[in-house]
Coordinates of C-alpha atoms in Angstrom, one line a residue:
Chain W
M1 CA -2.0 -11.0 -17.0
E2 CA -4.2 -12.1 -14.2
D3 CA -5.9 -9.8 -11.7
E4 CA -3.7 -11.1 -8.9
Q5 CA -0.5 -10.1 -10.7
L6 CA -1.8 -6.5 -11.2
L7 CA -4.0 -5.8 -8.1
F8 CA -1.2 -4.7 -5.8
L9 CA -0.2 -1.9 -8.2
S10 CA -3.0 -0.1 -6.3
D11 CA -1.0 0.2 -3.1
V12 CA 1.3 -2.5 -1.8
I13 CA 3.9 -2.5 -4.7
P14 CA 4.3 1.2 -5.3
T15 CA 4.2 2.0 -1.5
S16 CA 7.0 -0.5 -0.9
Y17 CA 9.0 0.6 -4.0
W18 CA 8.7 4.3 -3.0
S19 CA 9.7 3.5 0.6
V20 CA 13.0 2.0 -0.6
E21 CA 13.6 4.9 -3.1
H22 CA 12.6 7.6 -0.7
S23 CA 14.8 6.2 2.1
G24 CA 17.8 6.4 -0.3
V25 CA 18.8 2.7 -0.1
K26 CA 22.0 2.2 -2.2
K27 CA 24.2 -0.6 -3.3
G28 CA 25.9 -2.4 -0.4
D29 CA 23.6 -1.1 2.3
T30 CA 22.2 -3.0 5.2
V31 CA 18.5 -2.5 5.4
I32 CA 16.3 -3.4 8.4
V33 CA 12.5 -3.8 7.6
L34 CA 10.3 -3.5 10.6
G35 CA 7.1 -5.5 10.1
S36 CA 6.8 -8.4 7.8
G37 CA 3.2 -8.0 6.6
P38 CA 2.4 -7.3 2.9
I39 CA 4.3 -4.0 2.7
G40 CA 7.3 -5.3 4.7
L41 CA 7.6 -8.4 2.5
M42 CA 7.4 -6.4 -0.7
T43 CA 9.9 -3.8 0.7
Q44 CA 12.3 -6.6 1.4
K45 CA 12.2 -7.6 -2.3
F46 CA 12.8 -4.0 -3.5
A47 CA 15.7 -3.5 -1.0
W48 CA 17.4 -6.5 -2.6
L49 CA 16.7 -5.2 -6.1
K50 CA 18.1 -1.8 -5.1
G51 CA 21.4 -3.5 -4.2
A52 CA 21.3 -4.0 -0.5
T53 CA 23.8 -6.6 0.7
R54 CA 22.0 -7.4 3.9
V55 CA 18.2 -7.3 4.5
I56 CA 16.8 -8.0 7.9
A57 CA 13.1 -8.6 8.7
V58 CA 11.6 -7.9 12.2
D59 CA 8.2 -9.1 13.3
Q60 CA 6.5 -11.1 16.1
V61 CA 4.3 -13.2 13.8
E62 CA 6.3 -16.4 13.1
H63 CA 4.5 -17.5 10.0
R64 CA 5.2 -14.1 8.4
L65 CA 8.9 -14.3 9.3
E66 CA 8.9 -17.8 7.9
H67 CA 7.4 -16.5 4.7
A68 CA 10.1 -13.7 4.6
R69 CA 12.9 -16.3 4.9
K70 CA 11.4 -18.6 2.3
T71 CA 10.4 -16.1 -0.4
N72 CA 12.9 -13.2 0.2
N73 CA 15.9 -14.9 1.7
V74 CA 16.3 -12.4 4.5
E75 CA 17.6 -12.7 8.1
T76 CA 14.8 -12.6 10.6
Y77 CA 14.3 -11.5 14.2
N78 CA 11.2 -12.3 16.2
F79 CA 10.9 -9.5 18.8
S80 CA 8.5 -11.5 21.0
N81 CA 11.6 -13.5 22.0
N82 CA 13.7 -10.3 22.3
E83 CA 12.5 -7.4 24.4
K84 CA 15.6 -5.4 23.5
V85 CA 15.5 -6.1 19.8
G86 CA 16.6 -2.5 18.9
E87 CA 19.8 -2.9 20.9
L88 CA 20.4 -6.4 19.6
L89 CA 20.1 -5.2 16.0
H90 CA 22.5 -2.4 16.7
E91 CA 25.0 -4.9 17.9
E92 CA 24.4 -7.5 15.2
T93 CA 24.8 -4.8 12.4
G94 CA 28.0 -3.4 13.9
G95 CA 26.6 0.0 14.9
G96 CA 23.3 0.0 13.1
A97 CA 21.8 -0.4 9.7
D98 CA 22.2 2.3 6.9
V99 CA 18.4 2.4 6.5
V100 CA 15.6 1.2 8.7
I101 CA 12.1 1.2 7.1
D102 CA 9.1 1.1 9.5
C103 CA 6.4 -0.9 7.8
V104 CA 4.3 -1.2 11.0
G105 CA 3.0 2.2 12.1
M106 CA 0.9 2.9 15.2
D107 CA -0.8 -0.5 15.1
G108 CA 2.3 -2.3 16.2
A109 CA 2.3 -4.8 19.1
V110 CA 2.5 -3.0 22.4
P111 CA 5.6 -4.3 24.3
P112 CA 5.0 -5.9 27.7
N113 CA 4.9 -3.5 30.7
T114 CA 4.0 -0.6 28.4
S115 CA 0.7 1.3 28.5
F116 CA -1.3 1.5 25.3
G117 CA -1.8 5.0 24.0
S118 CA -1.9 7.6 26.7
K119 CA -4.1 8.9 29.5
H120 CA -4.6 12.1 27.6
N121 CA -6.0 10.1 24.7
N122 CA -3.9 12.0 22.2
Q123 CA -2.0 9.0 20.9
F124 CA -3.5 6.1 19.0
G125 CA -1.5 2.9 19.4
T126 CA 2.2 2.6 20.1
I127 CA 5.3 4.2 18.7
S128 CA 7.5 1.2 19.7
P129 CA 8.6 0.6 16.0
L130 CA 10.0 4.1 16.0
I131 CA 11.9 3.4 19.2
T132 CA 13.3 0.2 17.7
A133 CA 14.2 2.1 14.5
S134 CA 16.0 4.8 16.4
Q135 CA 18.1 2.2 18.2
S136 CA 18.9 0.0 15.2
V137 CA 19.8 2.7 12.6
R138 CA 23.5 3.7 12.3
K139 CA 24.8 7.3 12.9
F140 CA 23.9 9.4 9.9
G141 CA 21.5 6.7 8.8
T142 CA 17.9 7.1 7.6
V143 CA 14.6 6.0 9.2
Q144 CA 11.8 5.8 6.6
V145 CA 8.3 5.7 8.2
T146 CA 5.9 4.0 5.9
G147 CA 3.5 2.5 8.4
V148 CA 0.9 5.1 9.3
Y149 CA 1.1 7.4 12.4
G150 CA -1.9 9.6 12.5
T151 CA -1.7 11.2 15.9
E152 CA 0.7 12.8 18.3
A153 CA 3.5 10.6 19.7
N154 CA 4.2 10.7 23.4
N155 CA 7.8 10.3 24.4
F156 CA 9.0 10.4 20.8
P157 CA 12.9 10.0 21.1
L158 CA 13.7 13.2 19.1
G159 CA 17.0 13.5 21.0
D160 CA 18.2 10.1 19.9
F161 CA 17.6 11.1 16.3
F162 CA 19.4 14.4 16.7
T163 CA 22.4 13.4 18.6
R164 CA 23.2 10.6 16.2
N165 CA 22.5 12.6 13.0
V166 CA 19.6 10.3 11.9
S167 CA 17.3 11.5 9.1
L168 CA 13.6 10.8 9.4
K169 CA 11.5 10.5 6.3
T170 CA 7.8 9.9 6.3
G171 CA 4.5 9.9 4.6
Q172 CA 1.9 8.4 2.3
A173 CA 3.5 7.2 -1.0
P174 CA 2.6 9.1 -4.1
V175 CA 1.8 6.0 -6.2
I176 CA 0.1 7.1 -9.4
H177 CA 3.3 8.2 -11.2
I178 CA 5.2 5.0 -10.5
M179 CA 2.4 2.5 -11.5
P180 CA 3.6 2.3 -15.2
K181 CA 7.2 1.5 -14.3
L182 CA 6.1 -1.1 -11.8
Y183 CA 3.7 -2.7 -14.3
E184 CA 6.7 -3.2 -16.7
M185 CA 8.7 -4.8 -13.9
I186 CA 5.8 -7.3 -13.3
E187 CA 5.5 -7.9 -17.0
N188 CA 9.3 -8.6 -17.2
K189 CA 8.9 -10.9 -14.1
T190 CA 11.5 -8.8 -12.1
F191 CA 9.6 -9.9 -9.0
D192 CA 6.6 -11.9 -8.0
P193 CA 3.8 -9.8 -6.5
T194 CA 1.5 -12.7 -5.8
D195 CA 3.3 -14.7 -3.1
I196 CA 1.8 -12.7 -0.3
I197 CA -1.8 -13.7 -1.1
T198 CA -3.0 -16.2 1.5
H199 CA -6.8 -15.7 1.4
R200 CA -9.4 -15.1 -1.4
A201 CA -12.9 -14.2 -0.3
S202 CA -16.3 -13.0 -1.5
L203 CA -17.7 -9.7 -0.2
D204 CA -20.2 -11.7 1.9
D205 CA -17.3 -13.1 3.9
A206 CA -16.2 -9.6 4.9
A207 CA -16.8 -9.9 8.7
K208 CA -15.0 -13.3 8.8
V209 CA -12.0 -12.4 6.8
Y210 CA -11.5 -9.0 8.6
D211 CA -11.4 -10.9 11.8
I212 CA -8.8 -13.5 10.5
F213 CA -6.7 -10.7 9.0
D214 CA -6.9 -8.6 12.2
K215 CA -5.8 -11.5 14.4
K216 CA -3.3 -12.7 11.8
E217 CA -4.8 -16.1 12.2
D218 CA -4.9 -19.0 9.8
G219 CA -1.5 -18.2 8.4
S220 CA -2.9 -15.0 6.9
I221 CA -0.7 -12.4 5.2
K222 CA -2.9 -10.8 2.5
V223 CA -6.6 -11.2 1.9
I224 CA -8.3 -10.2 -1.4
F225 CA -11.9 -9.9 -2.3
K226 CA -13.2 -11.1 -5.6
P227 CA -16.5 -9.3 -5.9
Chain A
M1 CA -24.7 -3.1 -5.1
K2 CA -23.0 -5.2 -2.5
A3 CA -20.2 -3.5 -0.5
V4 CA -18.1 -3.9 2.6
T5 CA -19.3 -1.3 5.0
F6 CA -18.2 0.2 8.4
Q7 CA -20.7 -0.6 11.1
G8 CA -18.7 0.4 14.1
K9 CA -15.6 -0.9 15.9
K10 CA -14.6 -4.4 14.8
A11 CA -17.7 -4.6 12.6
M12 CA -17.1 -4.6 8.8
E13 CA -20.1 -6.1 7.1
A14 CA -21.2 -6.9 3.6
K15 CA -24.4 -4.9 2.9
E16 CA -26.6 -3.7 0.0
V17 CA -25.9 0.0 -0.6
E18 CA -26.8 2.5 -3.3
D19 CA -24.9 2.1 -6.6
P20 CA -22.3 4.9 -7.2
K21 CA -23.2 7.4 -9.9
I22 CA -21.2 9.8 -12.0
R23 CA -21.2 13.2 -10.3
E24 CA -18.6 15.2 -12.2
N25 CA -17.9 14.8 -15.9
T26 CA -14.3 13.7 -15.1
D27 CA -15.6 10.7 -13.0
M28 CA -15.9 7.1 -14.1
I29 CA -17.6 4.1 -12.6
I30 CA -15.8 0.8 -12.5
R31 CA -17.0 -2.7 -11.9
I32 CA -14.5 -4.2 -9.4
T33 CA -13.0 -7.6 -10.2
A34 CA -10.5 -7.7 -7.3
S35 CA -9.9 -5.6 -4.1
G36 CA -7.4 -6.0 -1.3
I37 CA -7.8 -5.6 2.5
C38 CA -4.9 -3.5 3.7
G39 CA -3.4 -3.2 7.2
S40 CA -4.5 0.4 7.2
D41 CA -8.1 -0.7 6.8
L42 CA -7.6 -1.9 10.4
H43 CA -7.3 1.7 11.6
L44 CA -10.9 2.1 10.8
Y45 CA -11.6 -1.4 12.2
H46 CA -10.0 -0.6 15.5
G47 CA -11.7 2.8 15.8
G48 CA -8.7 5.0 15.1
I49 CA -10.7 6.6 12.2
V50 CA -14.5 6.6 12.5
P51 CA -16.5 7.2 9.4
E52 CA -20.2 7.3 9.3
S53 CA -22.2 4.1 9.4
D54 CA -22.6 2.2 6.1
Y55 CA -19.5 3.9 4.7
V56 CA -17.9 1.7 2.1
V57 CA -14.2 0.9 2.9
G58 CA -11.2 -0.3 0.9
H59 CA -8.5 1.4 -1.2
E60 CA -6.9 -1.4 -3.3
P61 CA -9.3 -2.0 -6.2
M62 CA -9.0 -2.9 -9.8
G63 CA -11.7 -3.7 -12.4
I64 CA -13.3 -2.8 -15.7
V65 CA -14.6 0.6 -16.7
E66 CA -18.4 0.6 -16.8
E67 CA -19.2 4.2 -17.6
V68 CA -17.2 7.4 -18.1
G69 CA -18.2 11.1 -17.7
S70 CA -18.2 13.4 -20.7
G71 CA -14.9 15.0 -19.7
V72 CA -12.9 11.7 -19.5
K73 CA -10.4 11.6 -22.3
N74 CA -8.3 8.5 -22.1
L75 CA -10.6 5.8 -20.9
K76 CA -13.7 4.1 -22.3
K77 CA -16.2 1.4 -21.3
G78 CA -14.5 -2.0 -21.2
D79 CA -10.9 -0.8 -20.4
R80 CA -9.2 -2.7 -17.6
V81 CA -7.8 -0.4 -14.8
V82 CA -6.0 -0.6 -11.5
I83 CA -7.0 2.2 -9.1
P84 CA -4.4 3.8 -6.8
F85 CA -5.2 4.5 -3.2
N86 CA -4.3 8.2 -3.8
V87 CA -7.0 10.4 -5.3
G88 CA -5.2 13.0 -7.4
C89 CA -6.7 15.8 -9.5
G90 CA -3.7 15.7 -11.9
D91 CA -3.6 19.4 -12.2
C92 CA -2.1 21.0 -9.0
F93 CA 1.5 21.6 -8.1
F94 CA 1.8 18.4 -6.2
C95 CA 0.2 16.2 -8.8
N96 CA 2.4 17.8 -11.5
N97 CA 5.5 17.1 -9.5
Q98 CA 5.2 13.5 -8.6
M99 CA 3.8 14.2 -5.1
E100 CA 0.2 13.2 -5.8
S101 CA -0.4 11.8 -2.3
Q102 CA -0.6 15.4 -1.2
C103 CA -2.9 16.6 -4.0
D104 CA -4.2 20.1 -3.3
H105 CA -7.6 20.0 -4.9
S106 CA -9.1 16.6 -4.2
N107 CA -9.7 17.0 -0.5
P108 CA -12.2 19.7 0.4
H109 CA -11.9 18.8 4.1
G110 CA -8.3 19.4 4.9
E111 CA -4.8 20.1 3.6
P112 CA -3.6 16.5 3.2
G113 CA -4.3 14.7 0.0
S114 CA -7.2 12.3 -0.5
L115 CA -7.5 8.6 -0.1
F116 CA -10.3 6.2 -1.1
G117 CA -12.1 4.6 1.8
F118 CA -10.8 6.7 4.7
G119 CA -13.7 8.9 5.6
S120 CA -14.2 12.7 5.6
D121 CA -10.7 13.8 6.8
F122 CA -9.2 12.3 3.6
G123 CA -11.8 13.5 1.1
N124 CA -14.8 11.4 2.0
Y125 CA -14.4 9.1 -1.0
P126 CA -16.2 5.8 -0.6
G127 CA -13.9 2.8 -1.0
G128 CA -13.3 -0.1 -3.3
Q129 CA -14.3 -3.2 -1.4
A130 CA -17.5 -3.3 -3.4
E131 CA -19.0 -4.3 -6.7
Y132 CA -18.7 -0.8 -8.1
L133 CA -16.7 2.3 -7.4
R134 CA -16.9 6.0 -8.5
V135 CA -13.4 7.1 -9.5
P136 CA -13.0 10.9 -9.5
Y137 CA -10.4 12.6 -11.9
A138 CA -10.6 9.3 -13.8
D139 CA -7.9 10.0 -16.3
F140 CA -5.3 10.8 -13.6
T141 CA -6.5 8.5 -10.8
S142 CA -6.1 5.2 -12.6
F143 CA -3.6 3.0 -14.4
K144 CA -5.0 1.6 -17.6
V145 CA -3.7 -1.9 -18.2
P146 CA -2.2 -2.1 -21.6
D147 CA -4.1 -4.3 -24.0
L148 CA -1.2 -6.6 -24.8
L149 CA -3.0 -8.7 -27.4
K150 CA -3.9 -5.6 -29.4
Y151 CA -0.4 -4.1 -29.0
R152 CA 1.1 -7.3 -30.3
N153 CA -1.3 -7.5 -33.2
Q154 CA -0.3 -4.0 -34.1
V155 CA 3.3 -4.8 -34.0
N156 CA 2.8 -7.9 -36.1
W157 CA 0.7 -6.0 -38.6
K158 CA 3.4 -3.4 -38.9
M159 CA 6.1 -6.0 -39.3
S160 CA 4.1 -7.9 -42.0
S161 CA 3.5 -4.6 -43.9
C162 CA 7.2 -3.9 -43.8
Y163 CA 7.9 -7.4 -45.0
S164 CA 5.4 -6.9 -47.9
Y165 CA 7.0 -3.6 -48.8
L166 CA 10.5 -5.2 -48.9
T167 CA 9.4 -8.1 -51.0

């Protein structure tokens, strides 16, 4: 097998697989995946494989949503056109999804009219994906946080989780023990791990490709180096 | 070797740095053939995590084993491996119970488990966007890509010996 088929066993594939497993997605579930970057796109594939009957992708980068529709046949919502996307998803799913998986983390886009971080400098980035998740999950549903939050979170809506009996599961995926199983799935062509690759670069191009990847320019989804 | 290094906020640059060396006998050195940029590398890029200057970043590498320490049992020079972003000792409660992202031994700087390429809070292991990488706890912190050709040849050989036996 080629490097490109195997490389994402290092992180993207097992992190996505574990997110779906850890969140307890089961046959017939509606799953909302926040963020349609590499982890979000791979998570959409594993949600289908786990038996979800509805998979919904949310992002604000149109080419990534387009990729999600094309490769994973999911419904998509662009939240840049929809300030109240959490409430909209709650309505569109008839009371919320069984599982919402946050594949964004603290680097998410800051909504208009919201301050970035806090004046106390204790929060890095935004928790807007967690707010959207709390609004779009059903009562007794589960929010799985896979995107990274490394600091305190100001105005975290704990009450919204408690009063609606929502479970919150989080953390870095333990990936080592699931690599062999996922290798077999790649070998058996259960899913295609390569369709997220948009850019291949040499180490010398680091400054340039980090800039492209950061700004999500040039149709970028996943950049890999070939040293 | 050449590596992608942290040079400050929004400054990741390719630079010549010292080659990694075996430090513990359970380490290995791999020559990297492919290595991803991850959204979480942008936490360093945006200044959310600040490693020292010239720190080598990246945590999605794969490659070919170049050298193994004397305590490495299951790998040898030339093996093809994918390296997970978790660094796990393979010998603590968490590693033994499929929770290796919270390994108890690999991070001397805090309670959370270790990660390649995330600075001192996560074990201070240099990352994989480079030509070479030191992999600690090599037997556990790797996936050896099965040698399919060899495997198939063995199966064929066994089948042909069965066939000879039957005839």
